[in-house]
mmCIF file of C-alpha atoms in Angstrom:
data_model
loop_
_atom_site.group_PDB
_atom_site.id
_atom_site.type_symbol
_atom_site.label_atom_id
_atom_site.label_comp_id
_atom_site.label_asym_id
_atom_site.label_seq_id
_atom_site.Cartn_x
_atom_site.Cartn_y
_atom_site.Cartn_z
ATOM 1 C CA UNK A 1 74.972 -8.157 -38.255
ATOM 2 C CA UNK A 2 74.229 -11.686 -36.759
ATOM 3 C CA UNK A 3 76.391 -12.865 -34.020
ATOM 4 C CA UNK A 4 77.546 -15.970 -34.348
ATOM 5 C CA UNK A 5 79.981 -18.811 -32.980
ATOM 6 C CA UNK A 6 82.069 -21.436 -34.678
ATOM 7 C CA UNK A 7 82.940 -24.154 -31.988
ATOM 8 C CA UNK A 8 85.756 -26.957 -32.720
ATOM 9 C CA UNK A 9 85.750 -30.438 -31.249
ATOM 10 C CA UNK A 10 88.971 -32.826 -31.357
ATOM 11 C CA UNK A 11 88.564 -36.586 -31.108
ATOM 12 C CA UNK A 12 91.988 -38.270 -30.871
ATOM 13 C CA UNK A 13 94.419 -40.583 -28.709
ATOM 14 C CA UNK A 14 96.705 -40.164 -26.192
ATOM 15 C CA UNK A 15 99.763 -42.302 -24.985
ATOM 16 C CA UNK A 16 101.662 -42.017 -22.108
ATOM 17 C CA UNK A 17 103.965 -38.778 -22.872
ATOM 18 C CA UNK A 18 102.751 -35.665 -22.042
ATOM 19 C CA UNK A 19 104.677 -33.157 -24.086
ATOM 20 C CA UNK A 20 103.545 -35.554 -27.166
ATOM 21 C CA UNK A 21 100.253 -35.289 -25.837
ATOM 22 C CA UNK A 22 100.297 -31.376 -26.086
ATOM 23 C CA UNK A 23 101.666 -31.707 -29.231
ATOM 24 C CA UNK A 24 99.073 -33.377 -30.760
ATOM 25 C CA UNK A 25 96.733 -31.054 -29.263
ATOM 26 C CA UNK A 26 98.232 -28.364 -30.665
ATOM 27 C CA UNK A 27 98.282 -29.447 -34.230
ATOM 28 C CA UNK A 28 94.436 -30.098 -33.695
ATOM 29 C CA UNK A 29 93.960 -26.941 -32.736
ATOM 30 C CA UNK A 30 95.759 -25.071 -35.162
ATOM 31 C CA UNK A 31 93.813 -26.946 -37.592
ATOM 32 C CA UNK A 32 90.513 -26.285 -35.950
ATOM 33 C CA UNK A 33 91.762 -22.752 -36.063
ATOM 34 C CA UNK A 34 92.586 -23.199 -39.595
ATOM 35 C CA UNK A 35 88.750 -23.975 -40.802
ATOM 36 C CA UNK A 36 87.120 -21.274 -38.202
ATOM 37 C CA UNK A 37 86.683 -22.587 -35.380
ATOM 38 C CA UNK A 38 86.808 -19.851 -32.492
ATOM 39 C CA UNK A 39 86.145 -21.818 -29.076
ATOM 40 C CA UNK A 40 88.262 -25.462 -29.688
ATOM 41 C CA UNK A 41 87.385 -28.353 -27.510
ATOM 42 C CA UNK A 42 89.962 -30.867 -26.832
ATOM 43 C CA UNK A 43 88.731 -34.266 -24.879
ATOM 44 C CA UNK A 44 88.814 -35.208 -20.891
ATOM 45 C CA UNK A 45 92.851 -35.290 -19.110
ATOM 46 C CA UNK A 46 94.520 -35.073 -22.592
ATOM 47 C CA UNK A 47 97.433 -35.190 -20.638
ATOM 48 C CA UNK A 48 98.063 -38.491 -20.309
ATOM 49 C CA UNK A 49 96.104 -42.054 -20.745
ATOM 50 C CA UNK A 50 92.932 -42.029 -18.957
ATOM 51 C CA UNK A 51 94.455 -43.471 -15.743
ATOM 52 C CA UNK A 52 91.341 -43.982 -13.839
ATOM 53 C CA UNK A 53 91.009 -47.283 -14.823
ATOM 54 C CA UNK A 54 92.383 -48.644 -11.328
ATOM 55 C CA UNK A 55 93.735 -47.534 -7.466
ATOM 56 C CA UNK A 56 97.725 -46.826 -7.950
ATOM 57 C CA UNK A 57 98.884 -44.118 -5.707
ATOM 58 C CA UNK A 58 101.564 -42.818 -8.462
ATOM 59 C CA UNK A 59 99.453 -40.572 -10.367
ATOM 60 C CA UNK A 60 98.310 -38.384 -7.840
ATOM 61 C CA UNK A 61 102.421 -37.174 -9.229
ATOM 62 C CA UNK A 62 100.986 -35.668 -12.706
ATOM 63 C CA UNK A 63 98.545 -33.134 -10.970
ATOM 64 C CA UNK A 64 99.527 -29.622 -10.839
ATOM 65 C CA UNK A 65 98.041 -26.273 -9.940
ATOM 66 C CA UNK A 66 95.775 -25.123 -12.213
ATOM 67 C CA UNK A 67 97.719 -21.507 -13.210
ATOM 68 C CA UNK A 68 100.544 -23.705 -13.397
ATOM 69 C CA UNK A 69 99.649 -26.961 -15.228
ATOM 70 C CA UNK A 70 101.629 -27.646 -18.231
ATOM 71 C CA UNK A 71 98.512 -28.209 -20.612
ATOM 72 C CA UNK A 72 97.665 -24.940 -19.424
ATOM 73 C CA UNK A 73 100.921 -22.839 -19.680
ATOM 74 C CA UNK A 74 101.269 -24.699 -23.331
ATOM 75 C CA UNK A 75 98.250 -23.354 -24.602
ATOM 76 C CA UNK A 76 97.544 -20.250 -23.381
ATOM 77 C CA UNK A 77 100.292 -18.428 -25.972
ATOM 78 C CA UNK A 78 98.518 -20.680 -28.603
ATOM 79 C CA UNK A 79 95.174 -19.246 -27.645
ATOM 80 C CA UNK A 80 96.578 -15.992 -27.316
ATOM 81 C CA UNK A 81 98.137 -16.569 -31.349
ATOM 82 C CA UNK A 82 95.204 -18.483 -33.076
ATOM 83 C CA UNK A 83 92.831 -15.797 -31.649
ATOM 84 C CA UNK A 84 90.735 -18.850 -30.276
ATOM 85 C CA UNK A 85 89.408 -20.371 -26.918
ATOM 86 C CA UNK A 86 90.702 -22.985 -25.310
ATOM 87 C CA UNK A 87 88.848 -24.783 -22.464
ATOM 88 C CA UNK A 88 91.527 -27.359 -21.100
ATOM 89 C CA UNK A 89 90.990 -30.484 -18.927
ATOM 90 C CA UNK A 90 93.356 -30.960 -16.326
ATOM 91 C CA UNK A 91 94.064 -33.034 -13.209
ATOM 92 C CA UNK A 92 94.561 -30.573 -10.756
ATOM 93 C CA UNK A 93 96.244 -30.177 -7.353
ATOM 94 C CA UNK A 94 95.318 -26.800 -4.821
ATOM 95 C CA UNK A 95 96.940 -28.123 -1.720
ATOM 96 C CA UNK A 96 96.290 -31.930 -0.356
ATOM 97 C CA UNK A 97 93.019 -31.880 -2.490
ATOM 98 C CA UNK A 98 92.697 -33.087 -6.042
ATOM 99 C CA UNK A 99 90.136 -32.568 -8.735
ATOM 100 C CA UNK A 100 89.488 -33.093 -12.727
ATOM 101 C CA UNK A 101 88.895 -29.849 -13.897
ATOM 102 C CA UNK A 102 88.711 -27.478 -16.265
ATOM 103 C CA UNK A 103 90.154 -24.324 -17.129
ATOM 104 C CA UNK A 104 88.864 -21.700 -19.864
ATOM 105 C CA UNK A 105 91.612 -19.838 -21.955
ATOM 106 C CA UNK A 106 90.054 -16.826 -23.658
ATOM 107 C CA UNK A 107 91.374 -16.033 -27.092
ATOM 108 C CA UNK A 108 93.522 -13.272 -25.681
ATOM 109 C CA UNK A 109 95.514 -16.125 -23.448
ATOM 110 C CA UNK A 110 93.952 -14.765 -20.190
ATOM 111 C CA UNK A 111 93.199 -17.548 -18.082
ATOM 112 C CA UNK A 112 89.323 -16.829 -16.934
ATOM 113 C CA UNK A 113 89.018 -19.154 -13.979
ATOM 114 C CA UNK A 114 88.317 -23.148 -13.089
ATOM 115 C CA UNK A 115 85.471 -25.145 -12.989
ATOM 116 C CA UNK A 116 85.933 -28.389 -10.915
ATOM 117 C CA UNK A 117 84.049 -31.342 -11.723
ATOM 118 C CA UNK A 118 80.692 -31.933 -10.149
ATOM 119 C CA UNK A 119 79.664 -35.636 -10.155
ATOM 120 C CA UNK A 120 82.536 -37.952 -9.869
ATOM 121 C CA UNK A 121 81.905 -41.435 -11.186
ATOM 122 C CA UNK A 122 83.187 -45.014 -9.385
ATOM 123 C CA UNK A 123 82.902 -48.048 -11.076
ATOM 124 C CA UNK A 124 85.215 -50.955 -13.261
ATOM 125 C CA UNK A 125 87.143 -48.830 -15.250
ATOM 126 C CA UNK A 126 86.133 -45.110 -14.024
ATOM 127 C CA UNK A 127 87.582 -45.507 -10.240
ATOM 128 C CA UNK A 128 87.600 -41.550 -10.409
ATOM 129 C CA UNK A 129 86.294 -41.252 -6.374
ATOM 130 C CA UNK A 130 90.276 -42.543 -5.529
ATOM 131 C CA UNK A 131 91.289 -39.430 -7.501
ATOM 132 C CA UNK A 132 89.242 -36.847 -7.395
ATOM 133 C CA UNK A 133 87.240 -34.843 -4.773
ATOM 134 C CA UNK A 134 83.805 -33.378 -5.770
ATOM 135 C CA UNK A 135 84.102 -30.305 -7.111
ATOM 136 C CA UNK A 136 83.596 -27.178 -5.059
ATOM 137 C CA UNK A 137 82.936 -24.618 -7.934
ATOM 138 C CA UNK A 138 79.303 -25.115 -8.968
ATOM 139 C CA UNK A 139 78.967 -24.767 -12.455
ATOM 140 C CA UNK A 140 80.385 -22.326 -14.089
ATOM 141 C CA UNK A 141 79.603 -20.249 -17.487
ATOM 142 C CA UNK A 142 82.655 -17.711 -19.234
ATOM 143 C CA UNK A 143 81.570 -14.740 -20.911
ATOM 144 C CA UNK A 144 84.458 -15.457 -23.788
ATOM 145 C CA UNK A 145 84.963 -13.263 -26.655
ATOM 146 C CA UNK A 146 82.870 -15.390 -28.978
ATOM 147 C CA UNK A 147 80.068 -16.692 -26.643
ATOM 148 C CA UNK A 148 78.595 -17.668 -22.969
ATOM 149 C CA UNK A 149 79.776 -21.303 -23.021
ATOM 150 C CA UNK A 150 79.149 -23.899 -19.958
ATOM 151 C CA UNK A 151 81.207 -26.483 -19.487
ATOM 152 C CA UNK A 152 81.092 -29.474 -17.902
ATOM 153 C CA UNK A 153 82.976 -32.577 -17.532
ATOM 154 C CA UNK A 154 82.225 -35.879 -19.190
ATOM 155 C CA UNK A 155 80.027 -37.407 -15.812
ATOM 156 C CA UNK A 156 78.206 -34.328 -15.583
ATOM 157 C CA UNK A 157 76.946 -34.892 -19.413
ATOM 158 C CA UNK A 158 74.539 -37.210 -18.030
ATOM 159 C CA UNK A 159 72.769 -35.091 -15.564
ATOM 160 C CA UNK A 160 69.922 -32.912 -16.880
ATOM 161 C CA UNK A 161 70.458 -30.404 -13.630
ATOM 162 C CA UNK A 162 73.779 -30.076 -15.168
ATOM 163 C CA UNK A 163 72.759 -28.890 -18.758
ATOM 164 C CA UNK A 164 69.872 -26.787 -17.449
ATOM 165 C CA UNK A 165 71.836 -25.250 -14.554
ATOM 166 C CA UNK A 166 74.390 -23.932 -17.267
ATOM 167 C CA UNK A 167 71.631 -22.776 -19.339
ATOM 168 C CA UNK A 168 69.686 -20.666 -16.511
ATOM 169 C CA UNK A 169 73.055 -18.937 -16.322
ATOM 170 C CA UNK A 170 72.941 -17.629 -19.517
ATOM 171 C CA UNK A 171 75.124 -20.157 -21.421
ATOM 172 C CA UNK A 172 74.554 -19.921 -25.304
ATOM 173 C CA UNK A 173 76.406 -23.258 -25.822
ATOM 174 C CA UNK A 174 77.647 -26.015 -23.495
ATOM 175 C CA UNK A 175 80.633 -28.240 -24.149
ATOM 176 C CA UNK A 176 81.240 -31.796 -22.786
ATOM 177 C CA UNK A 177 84.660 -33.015 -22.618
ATOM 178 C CA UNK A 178 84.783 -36.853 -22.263
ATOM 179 C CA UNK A 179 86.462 -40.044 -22.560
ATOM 180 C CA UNK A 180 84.564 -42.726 -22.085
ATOM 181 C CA UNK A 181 84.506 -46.181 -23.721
ATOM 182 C CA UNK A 182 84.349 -50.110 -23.014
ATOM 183 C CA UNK A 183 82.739 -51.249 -19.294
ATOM 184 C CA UNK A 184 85.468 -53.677 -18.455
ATOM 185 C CA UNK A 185 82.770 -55.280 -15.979
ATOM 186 C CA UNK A 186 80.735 -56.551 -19.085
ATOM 187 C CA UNK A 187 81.857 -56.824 -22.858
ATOM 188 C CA UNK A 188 78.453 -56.556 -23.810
ATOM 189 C CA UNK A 189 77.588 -52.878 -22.385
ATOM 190 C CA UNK A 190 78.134 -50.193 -24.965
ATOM 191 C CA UNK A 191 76.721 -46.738 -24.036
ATOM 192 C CA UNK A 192 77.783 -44.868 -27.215
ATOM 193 C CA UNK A 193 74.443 -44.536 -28.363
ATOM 194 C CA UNK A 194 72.659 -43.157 -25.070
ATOM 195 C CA UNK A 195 75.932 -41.283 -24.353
ATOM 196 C CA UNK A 196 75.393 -39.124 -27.489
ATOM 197 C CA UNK A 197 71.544 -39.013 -26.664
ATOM 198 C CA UNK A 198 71.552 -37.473 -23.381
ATOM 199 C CA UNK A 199 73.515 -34.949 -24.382
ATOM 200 C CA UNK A 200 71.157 -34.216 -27.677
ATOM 201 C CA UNK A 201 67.953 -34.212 -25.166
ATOM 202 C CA UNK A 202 70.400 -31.185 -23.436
ATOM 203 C CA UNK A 203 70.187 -29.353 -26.331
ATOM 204 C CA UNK A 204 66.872 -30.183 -27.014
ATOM 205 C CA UNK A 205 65.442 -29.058 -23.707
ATOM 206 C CA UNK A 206 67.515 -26.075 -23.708
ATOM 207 C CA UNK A 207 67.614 -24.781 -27.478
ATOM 208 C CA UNK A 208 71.438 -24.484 -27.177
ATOM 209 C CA UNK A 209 74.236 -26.472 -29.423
ATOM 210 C CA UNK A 210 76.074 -29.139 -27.441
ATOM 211 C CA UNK A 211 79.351 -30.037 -28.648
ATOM 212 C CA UNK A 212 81.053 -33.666 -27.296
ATOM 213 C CA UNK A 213 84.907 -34.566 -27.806
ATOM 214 C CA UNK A 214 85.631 -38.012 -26.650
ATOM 215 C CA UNK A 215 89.153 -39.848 -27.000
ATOM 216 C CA UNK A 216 89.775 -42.972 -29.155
ATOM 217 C CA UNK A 217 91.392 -45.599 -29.442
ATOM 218 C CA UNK A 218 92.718 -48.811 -27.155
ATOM 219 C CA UNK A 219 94.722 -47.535 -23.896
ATOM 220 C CA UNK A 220 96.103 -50.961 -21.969
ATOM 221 C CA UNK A 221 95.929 -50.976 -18.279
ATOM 222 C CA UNK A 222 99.122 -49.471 -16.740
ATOM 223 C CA UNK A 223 101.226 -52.413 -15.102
ATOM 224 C CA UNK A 224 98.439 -55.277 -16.078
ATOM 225 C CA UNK A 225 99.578 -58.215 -18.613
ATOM 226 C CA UNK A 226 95.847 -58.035 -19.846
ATOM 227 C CA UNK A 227 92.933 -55.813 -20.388
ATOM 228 C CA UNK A 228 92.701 -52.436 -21.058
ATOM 229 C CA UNK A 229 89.988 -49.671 -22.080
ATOM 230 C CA UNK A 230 89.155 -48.875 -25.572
ATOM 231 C CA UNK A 231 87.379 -45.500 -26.181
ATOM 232 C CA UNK A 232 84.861 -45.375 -28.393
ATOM 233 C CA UNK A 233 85.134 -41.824 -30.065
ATOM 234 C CA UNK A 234 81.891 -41.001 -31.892
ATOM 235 C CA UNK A 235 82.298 -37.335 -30.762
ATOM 236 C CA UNK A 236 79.783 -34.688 -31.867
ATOM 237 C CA UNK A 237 78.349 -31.303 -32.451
ATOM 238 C CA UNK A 238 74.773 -30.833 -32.189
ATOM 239 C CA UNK A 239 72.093 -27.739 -32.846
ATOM 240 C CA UNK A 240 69.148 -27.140 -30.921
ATOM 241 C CA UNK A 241 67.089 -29.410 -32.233
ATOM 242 C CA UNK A 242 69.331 -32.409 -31.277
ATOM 243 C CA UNK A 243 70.511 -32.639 -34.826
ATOM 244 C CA UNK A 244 73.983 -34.217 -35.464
ATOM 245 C CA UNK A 245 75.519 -31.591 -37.579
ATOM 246 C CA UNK A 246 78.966 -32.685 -37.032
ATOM 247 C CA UNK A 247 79.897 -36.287 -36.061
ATOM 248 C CA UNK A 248 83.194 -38.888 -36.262
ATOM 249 C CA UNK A 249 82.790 -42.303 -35.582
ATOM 250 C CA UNK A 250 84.724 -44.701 -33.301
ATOM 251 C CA UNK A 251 88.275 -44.729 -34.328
ATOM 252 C CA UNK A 252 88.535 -41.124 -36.574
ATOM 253 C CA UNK A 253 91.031 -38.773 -35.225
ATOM 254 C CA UNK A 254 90.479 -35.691 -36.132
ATOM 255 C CA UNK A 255 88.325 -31.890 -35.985
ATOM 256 C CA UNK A 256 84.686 -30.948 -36.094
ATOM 257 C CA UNK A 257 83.419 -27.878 -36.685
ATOM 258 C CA UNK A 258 80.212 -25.921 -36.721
ATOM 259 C CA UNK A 259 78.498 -22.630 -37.585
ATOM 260 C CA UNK A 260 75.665 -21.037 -35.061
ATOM 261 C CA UNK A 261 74.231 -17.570 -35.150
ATOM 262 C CA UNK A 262 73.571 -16.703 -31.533
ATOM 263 C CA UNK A 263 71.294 -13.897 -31.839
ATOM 264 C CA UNK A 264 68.869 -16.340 -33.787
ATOM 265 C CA UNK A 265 69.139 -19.296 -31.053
ATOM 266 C CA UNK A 266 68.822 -16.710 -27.978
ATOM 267 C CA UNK A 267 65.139 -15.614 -29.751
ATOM 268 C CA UNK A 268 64.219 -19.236 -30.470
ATOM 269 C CA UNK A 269 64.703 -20.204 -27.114
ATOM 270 C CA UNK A 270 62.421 -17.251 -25.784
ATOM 271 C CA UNK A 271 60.157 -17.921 -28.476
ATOM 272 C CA UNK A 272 60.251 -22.348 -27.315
ATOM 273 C CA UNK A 273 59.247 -20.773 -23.659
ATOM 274 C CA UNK A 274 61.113 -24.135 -22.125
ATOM 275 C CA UNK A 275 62.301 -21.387 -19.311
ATOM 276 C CA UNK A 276 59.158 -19.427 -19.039
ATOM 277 C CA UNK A 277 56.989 -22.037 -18.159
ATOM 278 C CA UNK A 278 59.213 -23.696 -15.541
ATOM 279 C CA UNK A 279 57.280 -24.409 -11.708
ATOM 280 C CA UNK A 280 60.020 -24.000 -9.339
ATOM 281 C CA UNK A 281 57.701 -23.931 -6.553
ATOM 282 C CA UNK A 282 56.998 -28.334 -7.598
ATOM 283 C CA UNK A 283 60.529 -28.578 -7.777
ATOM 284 C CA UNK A 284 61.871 -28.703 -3.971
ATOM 285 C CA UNK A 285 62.661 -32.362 -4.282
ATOM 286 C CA UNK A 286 65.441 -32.198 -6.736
ATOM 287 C CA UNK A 287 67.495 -30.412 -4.641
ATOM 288 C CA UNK A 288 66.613 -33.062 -1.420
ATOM 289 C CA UNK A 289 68.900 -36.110 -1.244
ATOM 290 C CA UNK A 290 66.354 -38.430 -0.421
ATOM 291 C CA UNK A 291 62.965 -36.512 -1.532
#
């Protein structure tokens, strides 16, 4: 009998109350759960409004441990009842440091560990250095009930090292929590398009389905008269080819779900020979800061 996986992405909004935040969460996931889906993705800090957007010192208040976050202790009995897996984006506090991470809920509730955010972005509208530290986990792959799954966190989608990293682990799918929209610096930049590419060349390159579950909607800038960030959804599910099997567009709230049989993908992939044929002894300069 084939082996296979039925991943989940939610694309929704999120205001400024975090138990209504959860809430909504919840619901997705339920109905996720509701039309298969066994590993559900819900978007980047669902917690609150993305609050990156500028410096103020008062948000550093909504981090928490990462046992003991609330999106965490929320859905953990939900995993636990759905039978499903829950990888949950947090802002996270472990002492004086801070981090956006991520922690993986396994469909019996058990909390499998944390992976902390690699590349941190800084620019208009993504002022994430003020916030975060780099993370200090390396990447990280959970053998879950249903799958190997990578995860990494919506910067990290754009870095091939990233994807491949994940891969050479033995991840069977990788899953890209995001939320990312308008570049407040210029009204003309929109990145939607080459957002959702470099994510499909991941799944090219590696043979593996890459799922990507962006927020939506218009979020205005916390104490500012004018201006604001508007998220521009278009979250995904794609196979190994790159193919869009699943897809919403800017403003659909909502699920997305998909079907993939493992035990054909992991014999593709040998059969592709992307990982055979790879000359780590010409690659020294990726891993030199200034080859």
């Amino acid at each position: 009998m084939a082996r296979t996986i039925t991943l989940g992405a939610i694309q929704t909004s999120y205001g400024m109350d975090l138990d209504a935040n959860i809430e909504k969460t919840k619901g997705f996931i339920r109905e996720a759960a509701a039309k298969g889906a066994q590993v559900i993705l819900p978007s980047e800090l669902f917690q609150g409004p993305y609050f990156c957007v500028a410096q103020e010192e008062h948000w550093f208040t909504q981090a928490y441990p990462w046992r003991t976050h609330p999106c965490v202790v929320a859905l953990q009995p939900l995993a636990a009842e759905l039978g499903v897996v829950i990888p949950v984006s947090i802002f996270e506090r472990e002492g004086p440091h801070y981090f956006n991470s991520l922690v993986m809920i396994d469909a019996d509730s058990s909390l499998m560990g944390v992976y902390r955010k690699s590349h941190i972005p800084d620019g208009p509208g993504y002022m994430e250095k003020y916030y975060f530290r780099p993370g200090d986990t390396g990447f990280k792959v959970w053998d879950t009930r249903f799958g190997r799954i990578g995860v990494g966190i919506c910067w990290d989608q754009w870095y091939p090292e990233c994807a491949r990293s994940m891969a050479l682990m033995g991840a069977e799918v990788l899953l890209y929590p995001t939320a990312i929209g308008s570049e407040p610096h210029d009204d003309s930049l929109d990145t939607a398009l080459p957002w959702r590419r470099a994510m499909q060349g991941h799944a090219v390159s590696n043979v593996i389905p890459v799922v990507g579950a962006n927020r939506t909607g218009f979020e205005p800038w916390d104490g500012y008269a004018n201006g604001g960030q508007r998220f521009y959804g278009s979250s995904f599910i794609a196979n190994h080819r790159g193919d869009l099997v699943a897809e919403f567009g800017r403003d659909d709230e909502g699920v997305l779900t998909a079907e993939f049989d493992l035990d054909f993908l992991t014999t593709h992939r040998a059969a592709w020979g992307f990982f055979r044929d790879r000359r780590t002894d010409l690659y020294g300069h990726l891993y030199q800061p200034r080859p």
